[in-house]
Coordinates of N, CA and C in Angstrom, one line a residue:
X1 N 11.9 28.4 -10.6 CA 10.5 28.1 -10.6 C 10.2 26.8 -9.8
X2 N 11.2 25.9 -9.9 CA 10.9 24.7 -9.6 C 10.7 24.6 -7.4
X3 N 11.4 25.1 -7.3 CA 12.1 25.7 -5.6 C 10.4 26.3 -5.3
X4 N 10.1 27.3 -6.0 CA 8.8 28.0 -5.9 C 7.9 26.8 -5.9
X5 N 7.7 25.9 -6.9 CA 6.3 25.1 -6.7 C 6.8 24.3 -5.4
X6 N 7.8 23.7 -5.0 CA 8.2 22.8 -4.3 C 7.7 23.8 -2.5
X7 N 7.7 25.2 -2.6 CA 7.5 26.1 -1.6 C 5.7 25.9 -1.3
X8 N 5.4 25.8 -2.4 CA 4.2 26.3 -2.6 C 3.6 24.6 -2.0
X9 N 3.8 24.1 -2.2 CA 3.1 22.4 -1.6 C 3.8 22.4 -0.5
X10 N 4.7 23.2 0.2 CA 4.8 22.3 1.6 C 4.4 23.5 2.7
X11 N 3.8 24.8 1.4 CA 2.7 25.6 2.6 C 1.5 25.2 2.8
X12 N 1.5 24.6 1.8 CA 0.0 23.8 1.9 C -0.4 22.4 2.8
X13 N 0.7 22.0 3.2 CA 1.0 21.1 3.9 C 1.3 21.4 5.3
X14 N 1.8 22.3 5.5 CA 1.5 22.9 6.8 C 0.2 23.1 7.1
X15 N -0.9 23.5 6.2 CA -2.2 24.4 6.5 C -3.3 23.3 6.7
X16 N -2.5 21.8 6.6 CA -3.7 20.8 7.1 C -3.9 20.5 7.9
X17 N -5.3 19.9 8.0 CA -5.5 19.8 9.9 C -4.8 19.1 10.4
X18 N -4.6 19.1 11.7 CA -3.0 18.7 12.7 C -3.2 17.1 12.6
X19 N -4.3 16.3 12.8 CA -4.5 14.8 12.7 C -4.1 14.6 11.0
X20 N -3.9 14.9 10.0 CA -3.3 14.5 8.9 C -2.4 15.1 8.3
X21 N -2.2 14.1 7.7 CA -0.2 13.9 6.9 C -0.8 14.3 5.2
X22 N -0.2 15.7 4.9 CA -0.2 15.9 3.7 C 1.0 15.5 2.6
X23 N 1.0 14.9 1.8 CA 2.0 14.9 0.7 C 1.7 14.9 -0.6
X24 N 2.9 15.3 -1.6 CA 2.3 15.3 -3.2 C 2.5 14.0 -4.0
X25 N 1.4 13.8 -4.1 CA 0.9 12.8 -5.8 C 1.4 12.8 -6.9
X26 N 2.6 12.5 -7.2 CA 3.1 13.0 -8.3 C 2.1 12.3 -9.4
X27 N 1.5 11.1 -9.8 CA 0.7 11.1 -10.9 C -0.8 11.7 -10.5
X28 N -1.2 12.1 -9.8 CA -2.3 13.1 -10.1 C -2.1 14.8 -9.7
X29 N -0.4 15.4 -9.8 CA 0.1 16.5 -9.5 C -0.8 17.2 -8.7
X30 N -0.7 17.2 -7.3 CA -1.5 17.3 -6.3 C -0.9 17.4 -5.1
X31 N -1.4 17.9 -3.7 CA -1.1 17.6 -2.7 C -2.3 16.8 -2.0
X32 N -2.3 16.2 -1.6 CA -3.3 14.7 -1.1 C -3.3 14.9 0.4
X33 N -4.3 15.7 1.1 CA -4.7 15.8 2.4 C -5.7 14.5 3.2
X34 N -4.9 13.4 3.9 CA -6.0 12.4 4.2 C -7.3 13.1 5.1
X35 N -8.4 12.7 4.8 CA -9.3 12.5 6.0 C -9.8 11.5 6.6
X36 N -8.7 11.4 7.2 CA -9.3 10.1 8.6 C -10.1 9.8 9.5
X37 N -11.0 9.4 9.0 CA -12.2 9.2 10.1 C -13.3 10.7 9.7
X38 N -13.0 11.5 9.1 CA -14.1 12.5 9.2 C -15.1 12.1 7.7
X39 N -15.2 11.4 7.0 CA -15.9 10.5 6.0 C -17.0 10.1 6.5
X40 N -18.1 10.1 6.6 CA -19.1 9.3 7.6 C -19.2 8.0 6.9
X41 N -18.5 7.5 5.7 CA -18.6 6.0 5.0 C -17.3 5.4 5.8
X42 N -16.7 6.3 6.6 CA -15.6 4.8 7.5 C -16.5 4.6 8.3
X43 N -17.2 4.7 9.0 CA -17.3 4.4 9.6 C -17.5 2.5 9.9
X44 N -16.9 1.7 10.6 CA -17.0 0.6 10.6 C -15.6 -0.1 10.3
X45 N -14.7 0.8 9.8 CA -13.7 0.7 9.7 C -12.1 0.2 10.4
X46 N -12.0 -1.0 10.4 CA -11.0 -1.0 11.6 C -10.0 -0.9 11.6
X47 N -9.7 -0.1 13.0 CA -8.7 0.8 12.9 C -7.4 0.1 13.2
X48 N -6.8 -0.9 12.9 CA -5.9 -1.2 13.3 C -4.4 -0.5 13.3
X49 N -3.6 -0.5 14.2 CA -2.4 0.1 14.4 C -1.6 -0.9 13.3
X50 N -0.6 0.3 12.0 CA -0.3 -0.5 10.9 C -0.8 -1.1 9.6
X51 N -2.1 -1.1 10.2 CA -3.0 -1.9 8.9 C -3.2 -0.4 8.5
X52 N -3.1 -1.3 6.7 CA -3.7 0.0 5.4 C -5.4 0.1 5.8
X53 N -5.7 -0.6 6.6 CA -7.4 -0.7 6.7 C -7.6 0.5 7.4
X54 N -6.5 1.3 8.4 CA -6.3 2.4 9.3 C -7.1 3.7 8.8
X55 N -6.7 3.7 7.2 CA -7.1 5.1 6.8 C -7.6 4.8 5.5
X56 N -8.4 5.8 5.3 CA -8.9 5.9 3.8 C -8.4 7.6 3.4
X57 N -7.7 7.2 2.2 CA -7.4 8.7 1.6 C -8.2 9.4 0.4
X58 N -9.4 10.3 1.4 CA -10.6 10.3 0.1 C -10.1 11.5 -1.2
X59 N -10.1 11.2 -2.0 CA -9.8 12.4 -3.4 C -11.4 12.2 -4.0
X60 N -11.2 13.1 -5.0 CA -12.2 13.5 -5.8 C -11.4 12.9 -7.4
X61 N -12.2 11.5 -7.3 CA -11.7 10.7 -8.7 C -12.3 11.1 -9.7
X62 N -11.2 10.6 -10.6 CA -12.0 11.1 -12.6 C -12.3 9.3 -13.1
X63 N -13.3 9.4 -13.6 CA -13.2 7.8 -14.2 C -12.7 8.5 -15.4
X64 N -12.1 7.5 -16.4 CA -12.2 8.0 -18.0 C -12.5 6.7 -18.9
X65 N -13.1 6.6 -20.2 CA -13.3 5.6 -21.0 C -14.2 4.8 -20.4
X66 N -14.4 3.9 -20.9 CA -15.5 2.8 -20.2 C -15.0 1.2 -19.7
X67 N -15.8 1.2 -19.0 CA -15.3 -0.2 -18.1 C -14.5 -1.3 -18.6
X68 N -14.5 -1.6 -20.0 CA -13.8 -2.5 -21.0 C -12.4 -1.8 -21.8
X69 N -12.7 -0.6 -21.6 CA -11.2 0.7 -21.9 C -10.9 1.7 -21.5
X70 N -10.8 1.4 -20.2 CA -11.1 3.0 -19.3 C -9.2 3.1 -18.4
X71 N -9.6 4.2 -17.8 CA -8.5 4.5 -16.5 C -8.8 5.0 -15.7
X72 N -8.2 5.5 -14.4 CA -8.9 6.1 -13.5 C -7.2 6.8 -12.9
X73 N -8.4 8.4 -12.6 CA -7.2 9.3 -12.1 C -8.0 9.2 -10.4
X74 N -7.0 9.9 -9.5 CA -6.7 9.8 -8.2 C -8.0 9.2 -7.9
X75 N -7.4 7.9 -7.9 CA -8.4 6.6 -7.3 C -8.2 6.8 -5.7
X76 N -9.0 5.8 -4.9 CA -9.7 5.8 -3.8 C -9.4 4.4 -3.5
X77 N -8.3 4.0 -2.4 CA -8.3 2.1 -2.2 C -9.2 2.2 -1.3
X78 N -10.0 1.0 -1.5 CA -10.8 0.1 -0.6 C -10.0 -0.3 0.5
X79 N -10.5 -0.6 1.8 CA -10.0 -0.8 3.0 C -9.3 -2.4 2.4
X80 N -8.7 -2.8 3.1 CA -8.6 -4.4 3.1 C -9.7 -5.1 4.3
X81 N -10.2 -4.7 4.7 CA -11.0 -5.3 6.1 C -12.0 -4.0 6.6
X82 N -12.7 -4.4 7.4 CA -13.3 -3.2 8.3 C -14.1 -4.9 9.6
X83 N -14.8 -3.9 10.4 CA -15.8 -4.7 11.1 C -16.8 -5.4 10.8
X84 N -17.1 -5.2 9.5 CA -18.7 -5.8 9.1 C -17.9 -6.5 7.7
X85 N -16.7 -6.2 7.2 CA -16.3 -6.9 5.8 C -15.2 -7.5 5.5
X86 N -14.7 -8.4 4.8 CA -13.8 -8.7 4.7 C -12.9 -8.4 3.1
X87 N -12.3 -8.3 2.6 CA -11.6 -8.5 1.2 C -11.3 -9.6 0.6
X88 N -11.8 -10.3 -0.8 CA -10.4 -11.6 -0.9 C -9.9 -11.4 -2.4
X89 N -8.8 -12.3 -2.7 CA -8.4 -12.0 -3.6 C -8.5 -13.4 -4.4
X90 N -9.0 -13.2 -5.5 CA -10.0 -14.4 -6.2 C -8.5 -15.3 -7.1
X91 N -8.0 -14.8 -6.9 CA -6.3 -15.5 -7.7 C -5.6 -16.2 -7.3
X92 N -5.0 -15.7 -5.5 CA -4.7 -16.0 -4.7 C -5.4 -16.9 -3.8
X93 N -6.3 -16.2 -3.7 CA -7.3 -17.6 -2.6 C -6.7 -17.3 -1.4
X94 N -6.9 -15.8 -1.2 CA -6.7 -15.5 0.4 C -7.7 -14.0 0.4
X95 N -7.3 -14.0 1.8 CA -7.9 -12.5 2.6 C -6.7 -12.0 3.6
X96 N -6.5 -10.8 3.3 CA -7.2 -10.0 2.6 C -6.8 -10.0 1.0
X97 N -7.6 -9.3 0.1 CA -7.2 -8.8 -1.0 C -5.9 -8.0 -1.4
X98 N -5.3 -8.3 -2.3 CA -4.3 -7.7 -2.7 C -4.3 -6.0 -3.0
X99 N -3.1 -5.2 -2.3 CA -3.4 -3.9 -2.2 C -3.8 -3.1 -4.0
X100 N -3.1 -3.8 -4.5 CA -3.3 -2.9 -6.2 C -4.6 -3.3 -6.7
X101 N -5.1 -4.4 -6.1 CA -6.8 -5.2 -7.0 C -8.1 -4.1 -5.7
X102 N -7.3 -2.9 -5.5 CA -8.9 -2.6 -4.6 C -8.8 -0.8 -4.4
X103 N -8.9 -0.7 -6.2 CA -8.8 1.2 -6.0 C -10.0 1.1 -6.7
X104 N -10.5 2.3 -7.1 CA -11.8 2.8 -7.6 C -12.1 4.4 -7.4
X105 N -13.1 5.1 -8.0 CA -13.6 6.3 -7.3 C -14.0 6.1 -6.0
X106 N -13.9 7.6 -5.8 CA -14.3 7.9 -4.5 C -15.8 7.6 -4.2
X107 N -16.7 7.5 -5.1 CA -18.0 7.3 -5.6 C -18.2 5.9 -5.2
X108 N -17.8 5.3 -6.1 CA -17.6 3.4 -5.9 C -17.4 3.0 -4.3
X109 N -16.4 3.7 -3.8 CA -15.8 3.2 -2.6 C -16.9 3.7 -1.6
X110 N -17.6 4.5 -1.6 CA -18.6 5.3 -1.0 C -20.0 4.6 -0.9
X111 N -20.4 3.8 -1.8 CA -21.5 3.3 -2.4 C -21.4 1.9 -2.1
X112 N -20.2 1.0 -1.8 CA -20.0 -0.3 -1.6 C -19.6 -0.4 0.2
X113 N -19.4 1.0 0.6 CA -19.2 0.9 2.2 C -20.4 1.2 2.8
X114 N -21.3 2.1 1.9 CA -22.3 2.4 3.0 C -23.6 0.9 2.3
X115 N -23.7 0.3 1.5 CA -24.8 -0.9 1.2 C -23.9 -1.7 2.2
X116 N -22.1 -1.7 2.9 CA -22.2 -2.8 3.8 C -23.0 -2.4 5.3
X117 N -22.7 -0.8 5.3 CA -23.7 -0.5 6.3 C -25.0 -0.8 6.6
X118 N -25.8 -0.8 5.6 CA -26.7 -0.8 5.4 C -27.3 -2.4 5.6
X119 N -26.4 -3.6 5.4 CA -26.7 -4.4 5.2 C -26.8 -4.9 6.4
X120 N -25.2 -4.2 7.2 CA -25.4 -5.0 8.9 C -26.2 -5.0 9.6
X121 N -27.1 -3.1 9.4 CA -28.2 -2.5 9.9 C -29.2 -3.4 10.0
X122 N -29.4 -3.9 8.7 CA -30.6 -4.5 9.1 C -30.8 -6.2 8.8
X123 N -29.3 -6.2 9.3 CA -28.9 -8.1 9.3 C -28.2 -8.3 10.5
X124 N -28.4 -7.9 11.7 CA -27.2 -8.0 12.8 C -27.1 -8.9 13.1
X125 N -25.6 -9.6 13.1 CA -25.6 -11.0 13.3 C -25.0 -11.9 12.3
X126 N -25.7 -11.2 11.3 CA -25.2 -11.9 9.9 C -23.3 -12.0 9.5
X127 N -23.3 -12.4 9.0 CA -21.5 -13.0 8.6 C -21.0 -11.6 8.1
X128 N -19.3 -11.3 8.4 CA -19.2 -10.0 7.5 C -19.7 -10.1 5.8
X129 N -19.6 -8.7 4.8 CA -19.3 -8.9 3.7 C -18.1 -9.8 2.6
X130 N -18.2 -10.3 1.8 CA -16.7 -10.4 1.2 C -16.6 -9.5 0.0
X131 N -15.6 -8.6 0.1 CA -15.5 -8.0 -1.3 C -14.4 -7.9 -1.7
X132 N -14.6 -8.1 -3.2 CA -13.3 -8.9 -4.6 C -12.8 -7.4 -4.8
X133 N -12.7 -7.5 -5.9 CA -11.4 -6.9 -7.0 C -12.7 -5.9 -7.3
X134 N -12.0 -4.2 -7.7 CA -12.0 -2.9 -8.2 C -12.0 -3.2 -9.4
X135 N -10.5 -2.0 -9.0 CA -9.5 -1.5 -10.5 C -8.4 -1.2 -9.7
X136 N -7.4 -1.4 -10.5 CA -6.1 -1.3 -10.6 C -6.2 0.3 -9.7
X137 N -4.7 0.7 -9.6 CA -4.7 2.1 -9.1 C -5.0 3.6 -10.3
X138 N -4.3 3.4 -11.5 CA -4.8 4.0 -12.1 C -5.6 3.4 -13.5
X139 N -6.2 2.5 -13.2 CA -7.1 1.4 -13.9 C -6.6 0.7 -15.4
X140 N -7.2 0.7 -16.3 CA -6.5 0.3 -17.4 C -6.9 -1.4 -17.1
X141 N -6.1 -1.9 -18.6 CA -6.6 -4.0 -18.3 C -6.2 -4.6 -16.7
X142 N -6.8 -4.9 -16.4 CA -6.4 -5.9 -15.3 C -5.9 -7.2 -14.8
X143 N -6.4 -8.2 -16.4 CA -5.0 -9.2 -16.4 C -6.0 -10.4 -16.4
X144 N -5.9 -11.6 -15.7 CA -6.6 -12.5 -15.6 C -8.2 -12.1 -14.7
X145 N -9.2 -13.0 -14.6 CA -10.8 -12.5 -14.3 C -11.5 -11.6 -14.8
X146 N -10.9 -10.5 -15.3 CA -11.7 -9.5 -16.3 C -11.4 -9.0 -17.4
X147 N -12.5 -8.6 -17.6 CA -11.9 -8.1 -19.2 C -12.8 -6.7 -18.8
X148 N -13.1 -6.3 -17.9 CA -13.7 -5.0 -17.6 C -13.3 -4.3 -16.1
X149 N -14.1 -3.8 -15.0 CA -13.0 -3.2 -13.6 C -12.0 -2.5 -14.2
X150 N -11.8 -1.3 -15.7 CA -10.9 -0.7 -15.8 C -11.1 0.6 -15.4
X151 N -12.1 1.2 -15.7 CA -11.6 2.4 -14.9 C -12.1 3.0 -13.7
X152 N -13.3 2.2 -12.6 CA -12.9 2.3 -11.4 C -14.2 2.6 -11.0
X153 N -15.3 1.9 -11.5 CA -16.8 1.6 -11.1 C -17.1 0.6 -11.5
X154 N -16.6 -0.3 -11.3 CA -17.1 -2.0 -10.9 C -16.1 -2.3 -9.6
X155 N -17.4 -2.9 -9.5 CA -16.7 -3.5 -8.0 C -17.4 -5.4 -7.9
X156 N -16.5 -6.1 -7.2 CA -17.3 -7.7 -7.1 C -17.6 -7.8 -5.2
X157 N -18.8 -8.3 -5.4 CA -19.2 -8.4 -3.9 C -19.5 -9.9 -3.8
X158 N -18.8 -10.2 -2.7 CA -19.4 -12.2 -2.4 C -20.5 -12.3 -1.9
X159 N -21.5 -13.5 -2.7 CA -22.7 -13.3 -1.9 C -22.6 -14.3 -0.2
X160 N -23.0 -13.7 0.4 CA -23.2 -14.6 2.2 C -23.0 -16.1 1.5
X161 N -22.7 -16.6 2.7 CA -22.6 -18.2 2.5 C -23.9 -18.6 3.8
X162 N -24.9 -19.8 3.6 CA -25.2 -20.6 4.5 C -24.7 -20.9 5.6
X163 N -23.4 -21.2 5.3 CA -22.2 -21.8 6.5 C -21.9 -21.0 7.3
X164 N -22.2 -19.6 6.6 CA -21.6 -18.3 7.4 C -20.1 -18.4 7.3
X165 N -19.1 -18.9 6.7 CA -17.9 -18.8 6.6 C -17.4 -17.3 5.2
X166 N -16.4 -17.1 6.4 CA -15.9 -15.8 5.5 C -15.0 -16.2 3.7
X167 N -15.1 -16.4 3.0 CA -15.0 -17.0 1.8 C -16.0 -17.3 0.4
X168 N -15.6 -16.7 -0.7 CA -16.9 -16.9 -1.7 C -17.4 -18.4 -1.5
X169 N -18.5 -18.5 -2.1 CA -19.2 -19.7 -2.2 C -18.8 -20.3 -3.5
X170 N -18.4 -21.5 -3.6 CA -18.0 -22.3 -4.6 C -19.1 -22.8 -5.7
X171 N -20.2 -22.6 -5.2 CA -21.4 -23.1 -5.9 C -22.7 -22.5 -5.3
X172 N -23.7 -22.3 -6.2 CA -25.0 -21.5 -6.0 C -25.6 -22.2 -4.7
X173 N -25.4 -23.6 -4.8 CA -26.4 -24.1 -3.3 C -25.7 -23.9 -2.2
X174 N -24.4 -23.1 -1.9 CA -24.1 -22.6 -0.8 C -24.5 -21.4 -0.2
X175 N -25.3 -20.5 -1.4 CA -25.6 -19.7 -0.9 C -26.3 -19.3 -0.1
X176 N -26.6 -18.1 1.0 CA -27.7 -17.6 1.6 C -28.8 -17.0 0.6
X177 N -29.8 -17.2 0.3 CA -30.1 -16.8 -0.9 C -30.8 -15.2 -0.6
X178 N -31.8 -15.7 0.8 CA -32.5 -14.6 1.4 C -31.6 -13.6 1.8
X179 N -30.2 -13.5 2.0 CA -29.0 -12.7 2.3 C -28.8 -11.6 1.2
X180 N -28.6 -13.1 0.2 CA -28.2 -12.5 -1.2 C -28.9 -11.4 -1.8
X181 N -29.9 -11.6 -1.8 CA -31.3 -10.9 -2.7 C -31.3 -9.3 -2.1
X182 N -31.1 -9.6 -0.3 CA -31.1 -8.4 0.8 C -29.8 -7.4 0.1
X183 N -28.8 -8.5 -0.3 CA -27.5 -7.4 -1.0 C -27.6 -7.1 -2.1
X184 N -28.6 -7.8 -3.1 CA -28.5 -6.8 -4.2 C -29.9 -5.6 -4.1
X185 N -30.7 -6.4 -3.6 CA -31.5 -4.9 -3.3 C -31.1 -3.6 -2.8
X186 N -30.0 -4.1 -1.7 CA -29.6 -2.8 -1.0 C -28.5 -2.1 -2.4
X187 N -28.3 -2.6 -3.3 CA -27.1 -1.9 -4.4 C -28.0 -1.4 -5.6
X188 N -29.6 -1.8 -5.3 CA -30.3 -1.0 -6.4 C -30.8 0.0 -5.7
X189 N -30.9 0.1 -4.6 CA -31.5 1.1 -3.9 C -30.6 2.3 -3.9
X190 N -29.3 1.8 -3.6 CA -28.0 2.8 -4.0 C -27.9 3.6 -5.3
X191 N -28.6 3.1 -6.2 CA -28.2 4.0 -7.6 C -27.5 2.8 -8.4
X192 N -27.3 1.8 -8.1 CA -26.8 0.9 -9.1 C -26.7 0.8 -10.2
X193 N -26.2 1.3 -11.5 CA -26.6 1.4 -12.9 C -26.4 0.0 -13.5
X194 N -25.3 -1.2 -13.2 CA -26.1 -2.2 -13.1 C -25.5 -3.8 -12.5
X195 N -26.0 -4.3 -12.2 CA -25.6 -5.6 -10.8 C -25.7 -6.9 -12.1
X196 N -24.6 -7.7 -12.4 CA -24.6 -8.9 -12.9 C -25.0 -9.5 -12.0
X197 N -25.5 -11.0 -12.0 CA -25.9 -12.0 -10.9 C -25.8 -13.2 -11.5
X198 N -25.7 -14.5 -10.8 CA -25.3 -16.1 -11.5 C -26.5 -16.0 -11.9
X199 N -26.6 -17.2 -13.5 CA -28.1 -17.7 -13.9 C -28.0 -18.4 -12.6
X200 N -27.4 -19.8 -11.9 CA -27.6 -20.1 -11.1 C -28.3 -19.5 -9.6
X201 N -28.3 -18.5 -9.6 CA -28.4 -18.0 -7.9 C -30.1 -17.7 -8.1
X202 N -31.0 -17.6 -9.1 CA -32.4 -17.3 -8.8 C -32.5 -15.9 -8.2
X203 N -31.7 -14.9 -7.9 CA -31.7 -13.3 -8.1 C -32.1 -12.4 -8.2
X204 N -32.6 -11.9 -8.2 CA -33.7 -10.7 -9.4 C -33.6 -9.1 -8.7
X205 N -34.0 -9.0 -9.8 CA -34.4 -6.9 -9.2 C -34.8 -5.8 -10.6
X206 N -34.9 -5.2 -10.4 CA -35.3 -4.3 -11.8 C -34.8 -4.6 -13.1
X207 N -35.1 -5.1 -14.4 CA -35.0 -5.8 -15.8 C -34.3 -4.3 -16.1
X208 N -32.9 -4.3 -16.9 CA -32.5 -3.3 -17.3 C -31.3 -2.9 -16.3
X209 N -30.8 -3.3 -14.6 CA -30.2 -3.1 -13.5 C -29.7 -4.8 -13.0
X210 N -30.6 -5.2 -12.7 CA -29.8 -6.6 -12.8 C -30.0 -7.5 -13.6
X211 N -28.8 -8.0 -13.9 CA -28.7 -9.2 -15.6 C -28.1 -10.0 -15.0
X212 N -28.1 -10.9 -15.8 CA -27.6 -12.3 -15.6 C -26.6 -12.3 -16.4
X213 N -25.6 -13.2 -15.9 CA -24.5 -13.0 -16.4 C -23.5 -14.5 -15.8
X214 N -23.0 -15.3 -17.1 CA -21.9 -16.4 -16.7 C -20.9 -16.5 -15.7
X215 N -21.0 -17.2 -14.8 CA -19.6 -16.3 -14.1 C -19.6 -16.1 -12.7
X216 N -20.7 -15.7 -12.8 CA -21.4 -14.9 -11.5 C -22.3 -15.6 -10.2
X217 N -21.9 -16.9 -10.6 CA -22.9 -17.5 -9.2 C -22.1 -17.8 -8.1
X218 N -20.8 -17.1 -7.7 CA -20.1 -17.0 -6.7 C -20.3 -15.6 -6.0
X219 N -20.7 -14.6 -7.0 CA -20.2 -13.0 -6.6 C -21.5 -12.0 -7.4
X220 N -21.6 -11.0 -7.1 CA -22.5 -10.2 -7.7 C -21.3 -9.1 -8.5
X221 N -21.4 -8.2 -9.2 CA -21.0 -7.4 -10.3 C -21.4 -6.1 -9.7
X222 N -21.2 -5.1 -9.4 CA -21.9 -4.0 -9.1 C -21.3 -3.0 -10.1
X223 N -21.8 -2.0 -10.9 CA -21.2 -0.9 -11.6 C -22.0 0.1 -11.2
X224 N -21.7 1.6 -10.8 CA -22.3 2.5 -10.7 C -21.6 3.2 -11.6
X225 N -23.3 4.1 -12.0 CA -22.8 5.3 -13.2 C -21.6 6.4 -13.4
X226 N -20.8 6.8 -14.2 CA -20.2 7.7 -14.3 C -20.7 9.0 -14.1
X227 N -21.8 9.2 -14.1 CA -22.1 10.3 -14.1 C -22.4 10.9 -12.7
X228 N -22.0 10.1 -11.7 CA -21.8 10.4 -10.3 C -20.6 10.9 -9.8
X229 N -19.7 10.6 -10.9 CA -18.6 11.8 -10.6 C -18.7 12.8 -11.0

């Protein structure tokens, strides 16, 4: 039987389209067909020869539990980079972000690529995005910075800097504010179910979607609903 399943995934692997590499998942028992480039949310994506930023491998994610005790099955990594964004990793104190701090649903990943589109659209010129830490790959605690990003609809976005330098802002009066406000609007317009923001940063958007929240006058909080998977 075993020879049989093992037959049965690598007919199916043949039957993918000729630009992608199929193989099996063994934790989400699967065969995993990338689509490269045919996503209309890469777009902006850079393609570098080698870089993980090359490809996105879209699945159909499960969230489970809730953001403070959750997990997440065949997650979705976030690029490390594209043309309009950057990644960092808030531990390290570099860019890009660390490959295990940037999985999530396919939902999440979908929803934080097209508000960076959205954002360039009607900011050209403006500095790329920076964006933080997911979830884990198949989510669960995450260790130091949260006590929530477990099972793979939160995401952290850096607000623009004044300086225009690619790096969070250390303090609320670095920020762009008129930037800022442009990015969290663009994440309520998204479906946002709900955006933390610094008391410091002066912020705002619909009472009940964005809150205030300690912590947060470097980065915004984005969580979108479960019920979008």
């Amino acid at each position: 039987m075993r020879w049989f399943t093992a037959l049965a995934f690598a007919l199916l692997a043949l039957a993918a389209p000729r630009d992608a590499s199929a193989w099996f998942d063994a934790s989400a028992g699967e065969v995993v067909v990338p689509r490269l480039g045919s996503d209309p949310e890469t777009v902006g994506i850079t393609r570098t020869a080698g870089s993980d930023a090359a490809q996105i491998v879209w699945r159909n994610s499960i969230s489970f539990g809730t953001p403070g005790a959750g997990w997440l099955r065949r997650g979705v990594r976030f690029p490390a980079e594209g043309e309009h964004f950057y990644t960092w990793d808030p531990v390290l104190h570099v860019s890009p972000n660390s490959a295990w701090r940037r999985w999530g649903t396919d939902d999440l990943v979908r929803t934080v690529l097209r508000v960076v589109r959205g954002y360039t659209r009607a900011h050209p010129g403006a500095p790329r995005l920076g964006v933080g830490d997911l979830s884990r790959r198949r989510g669960g605690p995450f260790g130091p910075k949260h006590a929530t990003h477990q099972n793979g609809l939160d995401a952290d976005v850096y607000y623009p800097r004044r300086d225009g330098r690619e790096r969070p802002p250390k303090r609320a009066e670095q920020i762009d504010r008129p930037l800022a406000q442009a990015l969290v609007d663009l994440f309520v317009a998204a479906g946002a179910d709900l955006i933390y923001v610094g008391p410091n940063t002066r912020l705002t958007g619909p009472p009940g979607v964005v809150q205030v929240l300690w912590n947060h006058d470097n980065h915004l909080h984005v969580r979108i609903s479960a019920a979008q998977n």
